[in-house]
CSV table of C-alpha atoms and ligand atoms in Angstrom, one decimal:
chain,number,residue,atom,x,y,z
X,93,UNK,CA,3.6,-72.6,1.1
X,94,UNK,CA,0.3,-70.6,0.9
X,95,UNK,CA,-2.9,-72.3,-0.5
X,96,UNK,CA,-6.4,-71.2,-1.4
X,97,UNK,CA,-9.4,-73.0,0.1
X,98,UNK,CA,-12.7,-72.6,-1.7
X,99,UNK,CA,-16.1,-74.0,-0.8
X,100,UNK,CA,-17.9,-74.0,-4.1
X,101,UNK,CA,-21.4,-73.5,-5.5
X,102,UNK,CA,-22.0,-70.1,-3.9
X,103,UNK,CA,-23.8,-67.6,-6.2
X,104,UNK,CA,-21.7,-64.5,-6.7
X,105,UNK,CA,-23.5,-61.2,-6.5
X,106,UNK,CA,-22.2,-57.6,-6.1
X,107,UNK,CA,-19.7,-55.3,-7.8
X,108,UNK,CA,-16.1,-56.0,-8.8
X,109,UNK,CA,-13.7,-53.2,-9.6
X,110,UNK,CA,-11.2,-54.2,-12.3
X,111,UNK,CA,-7.6,-53.2,-11.6
X,112,UNK,CA,-5.1,-51.7,-14.0
X,113,UNK,CA,-3.5,-54.1,-16.5
X,114,UNK,CA,-0.3,-55.9,-15.4
X,115,UNK,CA,0.6,-56.5,-19.1
X,116,UNK,CA,0.3,-52.8,-19.9
X,117,UNK,CA,2.2,-51.7,-16.7
X,118,UNK,CA,5.3,-53.8,-17.3
X,119,UNK,CA,6.3,-52.4,-20.8
X,120,UNK,CA,5.4,-48.9,-19.6
X,121,UNK,CA,7.8,-49.3,-16.7
X,122,UNK,CA,10.5,-50.7,-19.0
X,123,UNK,CA,10.0,-47.6,-21.3
X,124,UNK,CA,10.8,-45.2,-18.4
X,125,UNK,CA,14.4,-46.2,-18.8
X,126,UNK,CA,14.5,-43.9,-21.8
X,127,UNK,CA,13.9,-40.7,-19.8
X,128,UNK,CA,15.3,-38.7,-16.9
X,129,UNK,CA,12.2,-36.6,-16.5
X,130,UNK,CA,9.6,-37.2,-13.7
X,131,UNK,CA,7.0,-39.8,-14.6
X,132,UNK,CA,3.8,-40.6,-12.6
X,133,UNK,CA,1.9,-43.7,-13.5
X,134,UNK,CA,-1.6,-44.3,-12.0
X,135,UNK,CA,-3.9,-47.3,-11.7
X,136,UNK,CA,-1.0,-49.7,-11.1
X,137,UNK,CA,-2.1,-53.2,-10.1
X,138,UNK,CA,-0.4,-54.3,-6.9
X,139,UNK,CA,0.7,-57.7,-8.1
X,140,UNK,CA,4.0,-59.6,-7.9
X,141,UNK,CA,5.1,-59.1,-11.5
X,142,UNK,CA,4.8,-55.3,-11.1
X,143,UNK,CA,6.8,-55.5,-7.9
X,144,UNK,CA,9.5,-57.5,-9.7
X,145,UNK,CA,9.7,-55.0,-12.5
X,146,UNK,CA,10.0,-52.2,-9.8
X,147,UNK,CA,12.8,-54.2,-8.1
X,148,UNK,CA,14.5,-54.6,-11.5
X,149,UNK,CA,14.4,-50.9,-12.2
X,150,UNK,CA,15.7,-50.1,-8.7
X,151,UNK,CA,18.5,-52.6,-9.2
X,152,UNK,CA,19.7,-50.8,-12.3
X,153,UNK,CA,19.7,-47.5,-10.4
X,154,UNK,CA,16.3,-46.0,-11.2
X,155,UNK,CA,14.5,-44.2,-8.4
X,156,UNK,CA,11.1,-45.9,-8.4
X,157,UNK,CA,8.5,-45.2,-5.7
X,158,UNK,CA,5.6,-47.6,-5.6
X,159,UNK,CA,2.7,-46.3,-3.5
X,160,UNK,CA,0.5,-49.4,-2.9
X,161,UNK,CA,-2.3,-47.4,-1.3
X,162,UNK,CA,-2.6,-44.9,-4.1
X,163,UNK,CA,-1.7,-47.5,-6.7
X,164,UNK,CA,0.8,-45.1,-8.3
X,165,UNK,CA,4.5,-45.3,-9.3
X,166,UNK,CA,6.7,-42.3,-9.5
X,167,UNK,CA,9.9,-42.6,-11.4
X,168,UNK,CA,12.9,-40.2,-11.7
X,169,UNK,CA,16.1,-41.4,-13.2
X,170,UNK,CA,18.6,-39.1,-11.7
X,171,UNK,CA,21.8,-40.7,-12.9
X,172,UNK,CA,23.1,-43.0,-15.6
X,173,UNK,CA,21.5,-46.5,-15.1
X,174,UNK,CA,23.4,-49.7,-14.9
X,175,UNK,CA,22.8,-52.0,-17.9
X,176,UNK,CA,22.8,-55.4,-16.2
X,177,UNK,CA,19.4,-57.1,-15.6
X,178,UNK,CA,20.3,-60.1,-13.4
X,179,UNK,CA,18.9,-63.6,-13.6
X,180,UNK,CA,17.5,-63.5,-10.1
X,181,UNK,CA,14.9,-61.0,-11.3
X,182,UNK,CA,14.3,-61.9,-14.9
X,183,UNK,CA,13.9,-65.7,-14.2
X,184,UNK,CA,10.5,-65.2,-12.4
X,185,UNK,CA,9.1,-62.9,-15.1
X,186,UNK,CA,9.6,-63.1,-18.8
X,187,UNK,CA,8.6,-59.4,-19.3
X,188,UNK,CA,12.0,-58.6,-17.7
X,189,UNK,CA,13.4,-59.0,-21.2
X,190,UNK,CA,11.6,-55.7,-22.1
X,191,UNK,CA,14.4,-53.7,-20.5
X,192,UNK,CA,16.7,-54.9,-23.3
X,193,UNK,CA,15.5,-52.6,-26.0
X,194,UNK,CA,15.4,-49.4,-23.9
X,195,UNK,CA,18.8,-50.0,-22.3
X,196,UNK,CA,20.4,-50.7,-25.6
X,197,UNK,CA,18.8,-47.7,-27.3
X,198,UNK,CA,19.7,-45.3,-24.5
X,199,UNK,CA,23.1,-46.6,-23.3
X,200,UNK,CA,24.4,-48.5,-26.3
X,201,UNK,CA,24.9,-51.7,-24.3
X,202,UNK,CA,22.9,-54.1,-22.2
X,203,UNK,CA,23.4,-57.5,-20.4
X,204,UNK,CA,20.1,-59.1,-19.7
X,205,UNK,CA,19.4,-62.5,-18.4
X,206,UNK,CA,17.7,-64.9,-20.8
X,207,UNK,CA,14.2,-65.4,-19.5
X,208,UNK,CA,14.4,-69.2,-20.0
X,209,UNK,CA,11.7,-71.7,-20.5
X,210,UNK,CA,8.2,-71.6,-19.1
X,211,UNK,CA,5.5,-74.1,-18.4
X,212,UNK,CA,3.2,-72.9,-21.2
X,213,UNK,CA,5.8,-73.3,-24.0
X,214,UNK,CA,9.4,-72.7,-25.0
X,215,UNK,CA,8.7,-68.9,-25.5
X,216,UNK,CA,11.8,-67.9,-27.5
X,217,UNK,CA,12.9,-64.3,-27.9
X,218,UNK,CA,14.4,-64.6,-31.5
X,219,UNK,CA,12.0,-62.0,-32.8
X,220,UNK,CA,13.3,-59.4,-30.2
X,221,UNK,CA,16.9,-60.2,-31.0
X,222,UNK,CA,16.7,-60.4,-34.8
X,223,UNK,CA,14.9,-57.0,-34.9
X,224,UNK,CA,17.6,-55.4,-32.6
X,225,UNK,CA,20.3,-56.9,-34.8
X,226,UNK,CA,18.6,-55.3,-37.8
X,227,UNK,CA,18.8,-52.0,-36.0
X,228,UNK,CA,22.5,-52.3,-35.7
X,229,UNK,CA,23.0,-54.2,-32.4
X,230,UNK,CA,25.7,-56.8,-31.9
X,231,UNK,CA,24.3,-59.6,-29.8
X,232,UNK,CA,25.9,-62.6,-28.2
X,233,UNK,CA,24.2,-65.1,-25.9
X,234,UNK,CA,26.6,-66.4,-23.3
X,235,UNK,CA,26.3,-68.1,-19.9
X,236,UNK,CA,22.5,-67.5,-19.9
X,237,UNK,CA,22.8,-63.8,-20.7
X,238,UNK,CA,22.1,-61.7,-23.8
X,239,UNK,CA,25.1,-59.4,-24.2
X,240,UNK,CA,24.1,-56.7,-26.6
X,241,UNK,CA,25.9,-53.6,-27.8
X,242,UNK,CA,25.4,-50.8,-30.3
X,243,UNK,CA,28.3,-48.4,-29.8
X,244,UNK,CA,26.9,-45.6,-31.9
X,245,UNK,CA,23.3,-46.2,-30.8
X,246,UNK,CA,20.5,-48.1,-32.6
X,247,UNK,CA,19.6,-47.1,-36.2
X,248,UNK,CA,16.1,-46.8,-37.6
X,249,UNK,CA,15.3,-49.7,-39.8
X,250,UNK,CA,12.5,-51.7,-41.5
X,251,UNK,CA,11.4,-54.4,-39.1
X,252,UNK,CA,8.9,-56.9,-40.5
X,253,UNK,CA,8.0,-59.4,-37.8
X,254,UNK,CA,7.5,-62.9,-39.3
X,255,UNK,CA,5.1,-63.7,-36.5
X,256,UNK,CA,2.9,-61.4,-34.3
X,257,UNK,CA,4.5,-61.0,-30.9
X,258,UNK,CA,3.3,-58.7,-28.1
X,259,UNK,CA,6.6,-58.5,-26.3
X,260,UNK,CA,8.8,-58.1,-29.4
X,261,UNK,CA,6.5,-55.3,-30.7
X,262,UNK,CA,6.8,-53.5,-27.4
X,263,UNK,CA,10.6,-54.0,-27.1
X,264,UNK,CA,11.3,-52.7,-30.6
X,265,UNK,CA,8.7,-49.9,-30.3
X,266,UNK,CA,10.4,-48.6,-27.2
X,267,UNK,CA,13.9,-48.9,-28.6
X,268,UNK,CA,12.9,-47.2,-31.9
X,269,UNK,CA,11.7,-44.1,-30.0
X,270,UNK,CA,15.3,-43.5,-29.0
X,271,UNK,CA,17.0,-44.7,-32.2
X,272,UNK,CA,18.5,-42.6,-35.0
X,273,UNK,CA,16.1,-41.9,-37.8
X,274,UNK,CA,12.9,-43.7,-38.8
X,275,UNK,CA,11.9,-47.2,-37.9
X,276,UNK,CA,9.1,-48.9,-39.7
X,277,UNK,CA,7.6,-51.7,-37.7
X,278,UNK,CA,5.3,-54.2,-39.6
X,279,UNK,CA,3.1,-57.1,-38.6
X,280,UNK,CA,2.9,-55.6,-35.1
X,281,UNK,CA,0.8,-56.8,-32.3
X,282,UNK,CA,-2.3,-54.6,-31.8
X,283,UNK,CA,-3.2,-55.7,-28.2
X,284,UNK,CA,-4.8,-52.9,-26.1
X,285,UNK,CA,-1.6,-53.1,-23.9
X,286,UNK,CA,0.5,-52.2,-27.0
X,287,UNK,CA,-1.9,-49.3,-27.6
X,288,UNK,CA,-1.5,-48.1,-24.0
X,289,UNK,CA,2.3,-48.2,-24.4
X,290,UNK,CA,1.9,-46.0,-27.6
X,291,UNK,CA,-0.3,-43.5,-25.6
X,292,UNK,CA,2.3,-43.4,-22.9
X,293,UNK,CA,5.3,-43.0,-25.3
X,294,UNK,CA,3.4,-40.2,-27.1
X,295,UNK,CA,2.9,-38.4,-23.8
X,296,UNK,CA,6.7,-38.5,-23.4
X,297,UNK,CA,6.9,-36.8,-26.8
X,298,UNK,CA,7.8,-39.8,-28.9
X,299,UNK,CA,6.7,-39.6,-32.6
X,300,UNK,CA,4.8,-42.8,-33.3
X,301,UNK,CA,2.5,-42.9,-36.3
X,302,UNK,CA,-0.1,-45.7,-36.7
X,303,UNK,CA,0.0,-46.4,-40.5
X,304,UNK,CA,-2.3,-49.3,-40.6
X,305,UNK,CA,-3.8,-51.9,-38.2
X,306,UNK,CA,-0.4,-53.7,-37.8
X,307,UNK,CA,2.0,-51.0,-39.0
X,308,UNK,CA,3.8,-48.3,-37.0
X,309,UNK,CA,6.3,-45.7,-38.1
X,310,UNK,CA,8.5,-44.2,-35.4
X,311,UNK,CA,10.8,-41.1,-35.6
X,312,UNK,CA,13.6,-41.4,-33.0
X,313,UNK,CA,14.0,-38.4,-30.6
X,314,UNK,CA,16.3,-37.7,-27.7
X,315,UNK,CA,14.5,-35.1,-25.6
X,316,UNK,CA,11.6,-36.5,-23.7
X,317,UNK,CA,8.9,-34.8,-21.6
X,318,UNK,CA,7.7,-35.5,-18.1
X,319,UNK,CA,4.2,-37.2,-18.0
X,320,UNK,CA,1.3,-38.6,-16.0
X,321,UNK,CA,-0.3,-41.7,-17.3
X,322,UNK,CA,-3.2,-43.9,-16.2
X,323,UNK,CA,-2.8,-47.5,-17.1
X,324,UNK,CA,-5.6,-49.2,-19.0
X,325,UNK,CA,-7.9,-51.8,-17.2
X,326,UNK,CA,-6.9,-55.4,-17.1
X,327,UNK,CA,-9.1,-57.1,-19.8
X,328,UNK,CA,-8.1,-60.6,-18.7
X,329,UNK,CA,-9.1,-59.9,-15.1
X,330,UNK,CA,-12.4,-58.6,-16.4
X,331,UNK,CA,-13.0,-61.7,-18.5
X,332,UNK,CA,-12.1,-63.9,-15.6
X,333,UNK,CA,-14.8,-62.3,-13.4
X,334,UNK,CA,-17.4,-62.4,-16.1
X,335,UNK,CA,-16.8,-66.2,-16.3
X,336,UNK,CA,-17.0,-66.4,-12.5
X,337,UNK,CA,-20.5,-64.8,-12.6
X,338,UNK,CA,-21.6,-67.2,-15.3
X,339,UNK,CA,-20.2,-70.3,-13.6
X,340,UNK,CA,-22.0,-69.6,-10.3
X,341,UNK,CA,-25.3,-68.5,-11.9
X,342,UNK,CA,-24.7,-65.1,-10.2
X,343,UNK,CA,-25.1,-61.5,-11.0
X,344,UNK,CA,-22.0,-59.2,-11.1
X,345,UNK,CA,-21.4,-55.6,-12.0
X,346,UNK,CA,-17.9,-55.4,-13.4
X,347,UNK,CA,-16.7,-51.8,-13.4
X,348,UNK,CA,-13.8,-49.6,-14.4
X,349,UNK,CA,-13.6,-51.1,-17.8
X,350,UNK,CA,-14.3,-50.2,-21.4
X,351,UNK,CA,-16.6,-52.9,-22.8
X,352,UNK,CA,-15.6,-52.0,-26.4
X,353,UNK,CA,-12.1,-53.4,-25.8
X,354,UNK,CA,-13.5,-56.8,-24.7
X,355,UNK,CA,-16.2,-57.1,-27.3
X,356,UNK,CA,-14.8,-60.3,-28.8
X,357,UNK,CA,-15.1,-61.9,-25.4
X,358,UNK,CA,-18.5,-60.5,-24.6
X,359,UNK,CA,-19.9,-61.6,-28.0
X,360,UNK,CA,-18.5,-65.1,-27.5
X,361,UNK,CA,-20.0,-65.3,-24.0
X,362,UNK,CA,-23.3,-64.1,-25.3
X,363,UNK,CA,-23.2,-67.1,-27.7
X,364,UNK,CA,-22.8,-69.3,-24.6
X,365,UNK,CA,-26.1,-67.7,-23.4
X,366,UNK,CA,-24.4,-65.6,-20.7
X,367,UNK,CA,-26.3,-62.3,-20.5
X,368,UNK,CA,-24.2,-59.2,-20.5
X,369,UNK,CA,-25.6,-55.6,-20.4
X,370,UNK,CA,-23.0,-53.1,-21.7
X,371,UNK,CA,-22.7,-49.6,-20.3
X,372,UNK,CA,-20.1,-47.0,-21.0
X,373,UNK,CA,-17.6,-48.1,-18.3
X,374,UNK,CA,-19.2,-51.1,-16.7
X,375,UNK,CA,-21.1,-54.3,-17.6
X,376,UNK,CA,-23.7,-56.3,-15.7
X,377,UNK,CA,-23.4,-60.1,-16.1
X,378,UNK,CA,-26.3,-62.4,-15.3
X,379,UNK,CA,-26.0,-66.0,-16.3
X,380,UNK,CA,-28.4,-68.2,-18.2
X,381,UNK,CA,-29.6,-71.3,-16.4
X,382,UNK,CA,-28.1,-73.3,-19.2
X,383,UNK,CA,-24.7,-72.6,-20.7
X,384,UNK,CA,-24.4,-73.0,-24.5
X,385,UNK,CA,-21.5,-74.9,-26.1
X,386,UNK,CA,-19.1,-73.1,-28.5
X,387,UNK,CA,-16.0,-73.3,-30.5
X,388,UNK,CA,-13.0,-71.1,-29.6
X,389,UNK,CA,-9.8,-70.3,-31.4
X,390,UNK,CA,-7.2,-68.3,-29.6
X,391,UNK,CA,-5.7,-65.5,-31.8
X,392,UNK,CA,-3.8,-62.3,-31.4
X,393,UNK,CA,-6.0,-59.2,-30.6
X,394,UNK,CA,-8.8,-58.6,-31.7
X,395,UNK,CA,-9.2,-62.4,-31.5
X,396,UNK,CA,-10.0,-64.4,-28.4
X,397,UNK,CA,-7.0,-64.1,-26.0
X,398,UNK,CA,-4.9,-67.1,-25.1
X,399,UNK,CA,-4.8,-65.6,-21.5
X,400,UNK,CA,-8.5,-66.4,-21.2
X,401,UNK,CA,-8.4,-69.9,-22.7
X,402,UNK,CA,-8.1,-71.8,-19.4
X,403,UNK,CA,-10.9,-69.8,-17.8
X,404,UNK,CA,-13.4,-70.3,-20.7
X,405,UNK,CA,-12.6,-74.0,-20.7
X,406,UNK,CA,-14.0,-74.2,-17.1
X,407,UNK,CA,-17.2,-72.6,-18.3
X,408,UNK,CA,-17.4,-75.1,-21.2
X,409,UNK,CA,-17.4,-78.0,-18.7
X,410,UNK,CA,-20.7,-76.7,-17.5
X,411,UNK,CA,-22.3,-76.2,-20.9
X,412,UNK,CA,-25.1,-78.3,-22.4
X,413,UNK,CA,-23.0,-79.9,-25.1
X,414,UNK,CA,-19.6,-80.4,-26.6
X,415,UNK,CA,-17.3,-77.4,-27.0
X,416,UNK,CA,-13.9,-77.2,-28.6
X,417,UNK,CA,-10.8,-75.0,-28.2
X,418,UNK,CA,-7.9,-74.6,-30.6
X,419,UNK,CA,-4.9,-73.0,-28.9
X,420,UNK,CA,-2.9,-71.2,-31.6
X,421,UNK,CA,-0.5,-69.0,-29.5
X,422,UNK,CA,1.3,-71.3,-27.1
X,423,UNK,CA,2.2,-74.9,-27.7
X,424,UNK,CA,1.7,-76.2,-24.2
X,425,UNK,CA,-1.1,-74.3,-22.7
X,426,UNK,CA,-3.4,-77.1,-21.5
X,427,UNK,CA,-1.7,-77.7,-18.2
X,428,UNK,CA,-4.9,-77.0,-16.4
X,429,UNK,CA,-6.7,-79.9,-18.1
X,430,UNK,CA,-5.3,-82.7,-15.9
X,431,UNK,CA,-6.3,-80.9,-12.8
X,432,UNK,CA,-9.8,-80.2,-14.2
X,433,UNK,CA,-10.1,-83.9,-15.0
X,434,UNK,CA,-9.3,-84.7,-11.4
X,435,UNK,CA,-12.4,-82.6,-10.5
X,436,UNK,CA,-14.6,-84.7,-12.8
X,437,UNK,CA,-14.3,-82.8,-16.1
X,438,UNK,CA,-14.4,-84.8,-19.4
X,439,UNK,CA,-11.8,-83.2,-21.7
X,440,UNK,CA,-9.9,-84.8,-24.6
X,441,UNK,CA,-6.7,-83.1,-25.8
X,442,UNK,CA,-5.0,-83.9,-29.2
X,443,UNK,CA,-2.1,-81.5,-30.0
X,444,UNK,CA,-3.4,-77.9,-29.7
X,445,UNK,CA,-7.0,-78.9,-29.7
X,446,UNK,CA,-9.3,-79.7,-26.8
X,447,UNK,CA,-12.7,-81.2,-26.8
X,448,UNK,CA,-14.8,-80.4,-23.7
X,449,UNK,CA,-17.8,-82.5,-22.9
X,450,UNK,CA,-20.3,-80.4,-21.0
X,451,UNK,CA,-22.8,-81.3,-18.4
X,452,UNK,CA,-20.4,-82.7,-15.9
X,453,UNK,CA,-20.6,-81.7,-12.2
X,454,UNK,CA,-17.2,-80.6,-10.9
X,455,UNK,CA,-16.2,-81.9,-7.5
X,456,UNK,CA,-13.8,-80.2,-5.1
X,457,UNK,CA,-10.3,-81.6,-5.0
X,458,UNK,CA,-6.8,-80.8,-3.9
X,459,UNK,CA,-5.0,-79.2,-6.9
X,460,UNK,CA,-1.7,-77.8,-8.0
X,461,UNK,CA,-1.5,-74.5,-9.9
X,462,UNK,CA,1.0,-74.5,-12.8
X,463,UNK,CA,1.0,-71.0,-14.4
X,464,UNK,CA,-0.8,-67.8,-13.9
X,465,UNK,CA,-3.9,-68.3,-16.1
X,466,UNK,CA,-4.1,-72.1,-15.3
X,467,UNK,CA,-4.1,-71.1,-11.6
X,468,UNK,CA,-7.1,-68.8,-12.0
X,469,UNK,CA,-9.0,-71.4,-14.0
X,470,UNK,CA,-8.7,-73.7,-11.0
X,471,UNK,CA,-10.1,-71.0,-8.8
X,472,UNK,CA,-13.1,-70.7,-11.2
X,473,UNK,CA,-13.5,-74.5,-11.1
X,474,UNK,CA,-13.4,-74.4,-7.3
X,475,UNK,CA,-16.2,-71.8,-7.3
X,476,UNK,CA,-18.4,-74.0,-9.5
X,477,UNK,CA,-17.5,-77.3,-7.8
X,478,UNK,CA,-19.3,-79.2,-5.1
X,479,UNK,CA,-17.6,-79.0,-1.7
X,480,UNK,CA,-14.0,-78.1,-0.9
X,481,UNK,CA,-11.2,-77.3,-3.3
X,482,UNK,CA,-7.7,-76.6,-2.1
X,483,UNK,CA,-5.2,-75.0,-4.6
X,484,UNK,CA,-1.5,-75.3,-3.9
X,485,UNK,CA,1.3,-73.2,-5.4
X,486,UNK,CA,-0.8,-70.0,-5.6
X,487,UNK,CA,2.3,-67.8,-6.0
X,488,UNK,CA,1.5,-68.0,-9.7
X,489,UNK,CA,-1.8,-66.4,-9.0
X,490,UNK,CA,-0.2,-63.6,-7.0
X,491,UNK,CA,1.9,-62.6,-10.0
X,492,UNK,CA,-1.1,-61.3,-11.9
X,493,UNK,CA,-4.4,-61.1,-9.9
X,494,UNK,CA,-4.8,-58.3,-7.4
X,495,UNK,CA,-6.6,-59.3,-4.2
X,496,UNK,CA,-8.5,-62.1,-5.8
X,497,UNK,CA,-9.8,-63.6,-2.6
X,498,UNK,CA,-10.9,-60.2,-1.3
X,499,UNK,CA,-12.7,-59.3,-4.6
X,500,UNK,CA,-14.5,-62.7,-4.7
X,501,UNK,CA,-15.4,-63.0,-1.1
X,502,UNK,CA,-16.9,-59.5,-1.1
X,503,UNK,CA,-19.4,-61.0,-3.7
X,504,UNK,CA,-20.3,-64.0,-1.6
X,505,UNK,CA,-17.6,-66.6,-2.5
X,506,UNK,CA,-16.3,-68.8,0.2
X,507,UNK,CA,-12.6,-68.5,-0.4
X,508,UNK,CA,-9.7,-68.1,2.0
X,509,UNK,CA,-5.9,-68.2,2.0
X,510,UNK,CA,-4.3,-70.8,4.2
X,511,UNK,CA,-0.8,-69.8,5.3
O,260,UD1,C1,2.4,-61.5,-23.8
O,260,UD1,C2,1.7,-61.5,-22.5
O,260,UD1,C3,1.1,-62.9,-22.2
O,260,UD1,C4,0.2,-63.4,-23.4
O,260,UD1,C5,1.0,-63.3,-24.7
O,260,UD1,C6,0.1,-63.6,-25.9
O,260,UD1,C7,2.8,-59.8,-21.2
O,260,UD1,C8,3.7,-59.5,-20.1
O,260,UD1,N1,2.6,-61.1,-21.5
O,260,UD1,O1,3.5,-62.4,-23.7
O,260,UD1,O2,0.3,-62.8,-21.0
O,260,UD1,O3,-0.2,-64.7,-23.2
O,260,UD1,O4,1.5,-61.9,-24.9
O,260,UD1,O5,-1.0,-62.7,-26.0
O,260,UD1,O6,2.3,-58.9,-21.9
O,260,UD1,N2,7.4,-65.9,-30.0
O,260,UD1,C9,8.5,-66.3,-30.8
O,260,UD1,N3,9.6,-65.6,-30.8
O,260,UD1,C10,9.7,-64.4,-30.0
O,260,UD1,C11,8.6,-64.0,-29.3
O,260,UD1,C12,7.5,-64.7,-29.3
O,260,UD1,O7,8.4,-67.3,-31.5
O,260,UD1,O8,10.8,-63.8,-30.0
O,260,UD1,C13,6.2,-66.7,-30.1
O,260,UD1,C14,5.8,-67.2,-28.7
O,260,UD1,O9,6.4,-68.4,-28.4
O,260,UD1,C15,4.3,-67.4,-28.8
O,260,UD1,C16,3.9,-66.2,-29.8
O,260,UD1,O10,5.1,-65.8,-30.4
O,260,UD1,O11,4.0,-68.6,-29.5
O,260,UD1,C17,3.3,-65.0,-29.1
O,260,UD1,O12,4.1,-64.7,-28.0
O,260,UD1,P1,4.2,-63.1,-27.5
O,260,UD1,O13,3.1,-62.4,-28.1
O,260,UD1,O14,5.6,-62.7,-27.7
O,260,UD1,O15,4.0,-63.3,-25.9
O,260,UD1,P2,4.6,-62.4,-24.8
O,260,UD1,O16,4.9,-61.0,-25.2
O,260,UD1,O17,5.8,-63.2,-24.2
């Protein structure tokens, strides 16, 4: 099994180009199920989850060409697609469930493997299923599969989500574009990846009206247009590298981003005394000698993202004082804490709250990665730690970070993959 070896305490300096967003690419790929026109998607991150979604689309009969060099995907659905999304593909990536809405809307039936549990929490899909039922679908869960049908297609309806969910918003939004009549979706997620999906769907000709910050109205249509779309930048990758610069007291230019989209993160890091100069499509990060302590609550966008919680915790271990985190999105997202403690961090966890005592030198250790964002937090800890860190089970990292060792070593990090 591959590992990463990091020799820490090297100052990072140089430029990092941020890739396209994985979390924007996955729902856009699922949405292509709706159309048989030619689609070209640019700025694709070459990461495992995207490859899994491409494999899933190919399995159901879509013709998907991933050009890794150009970072593009071309899609043309020449024939009727199959409506079975197998366990072997959905088990490794929860976003596989995003094919449920489009398959059901377009073909009137779908059999999609239940995504199952996950190390960061139980991650149910009740919001997706209840909304589809409201739109007229009959749904049974049997032998680990969601078996759904809507013989006469899905019907426009009023969907009020009891809780904000990125995936449920995306699934229902895509489905409603191909449903009969008008769907009103309320209490939607407003993450930039949902916005990017809206831009993409509008290019296909879908009629989506943003009524308020968390309200969308959608008029279903059947004739879609071909389109070219460039995926938005990965804001979590950008945040991760800002923290890497701050942790190593380095200086990084982070380009191909829109700083406005990550202003919550930038403002918060400013409070930690990390200096960030904002330009139109890049930022320059220089760290303060001393990192300030802060209090962070994870929230849906525009709040602080749960996907950056593990990374900011590493920076907090290097601050002058005590910081706190309240994780409000997932119930079990402190898996990285025990590994950080093994490196010398002093962190107390009670329920969804963590108290991080700053001013502790991290020491290199052999570690185990548990989920995508926890894995990258261990990479960050390794960059800040004295001596050698070895991270096992890095396949999690490869699900969502494009060429992380290459990007970091080009800026002076000592990091290599052991096969
Ligand atoms: C997406 C992101 C993930 C991010 C998360 C929250 C992708 C591919 N993944 O995941 O990286 O961490 O948003 O920003 O974009 N919930 C329910 N019932 C449901 C659905 C969700 O109770 O049917 C709960 C979840 O358990 C969680 C909360 O709602 O507590 C938010 O989850 P959700 O926004 O749906 O996350 P994902 O879309 O799975």
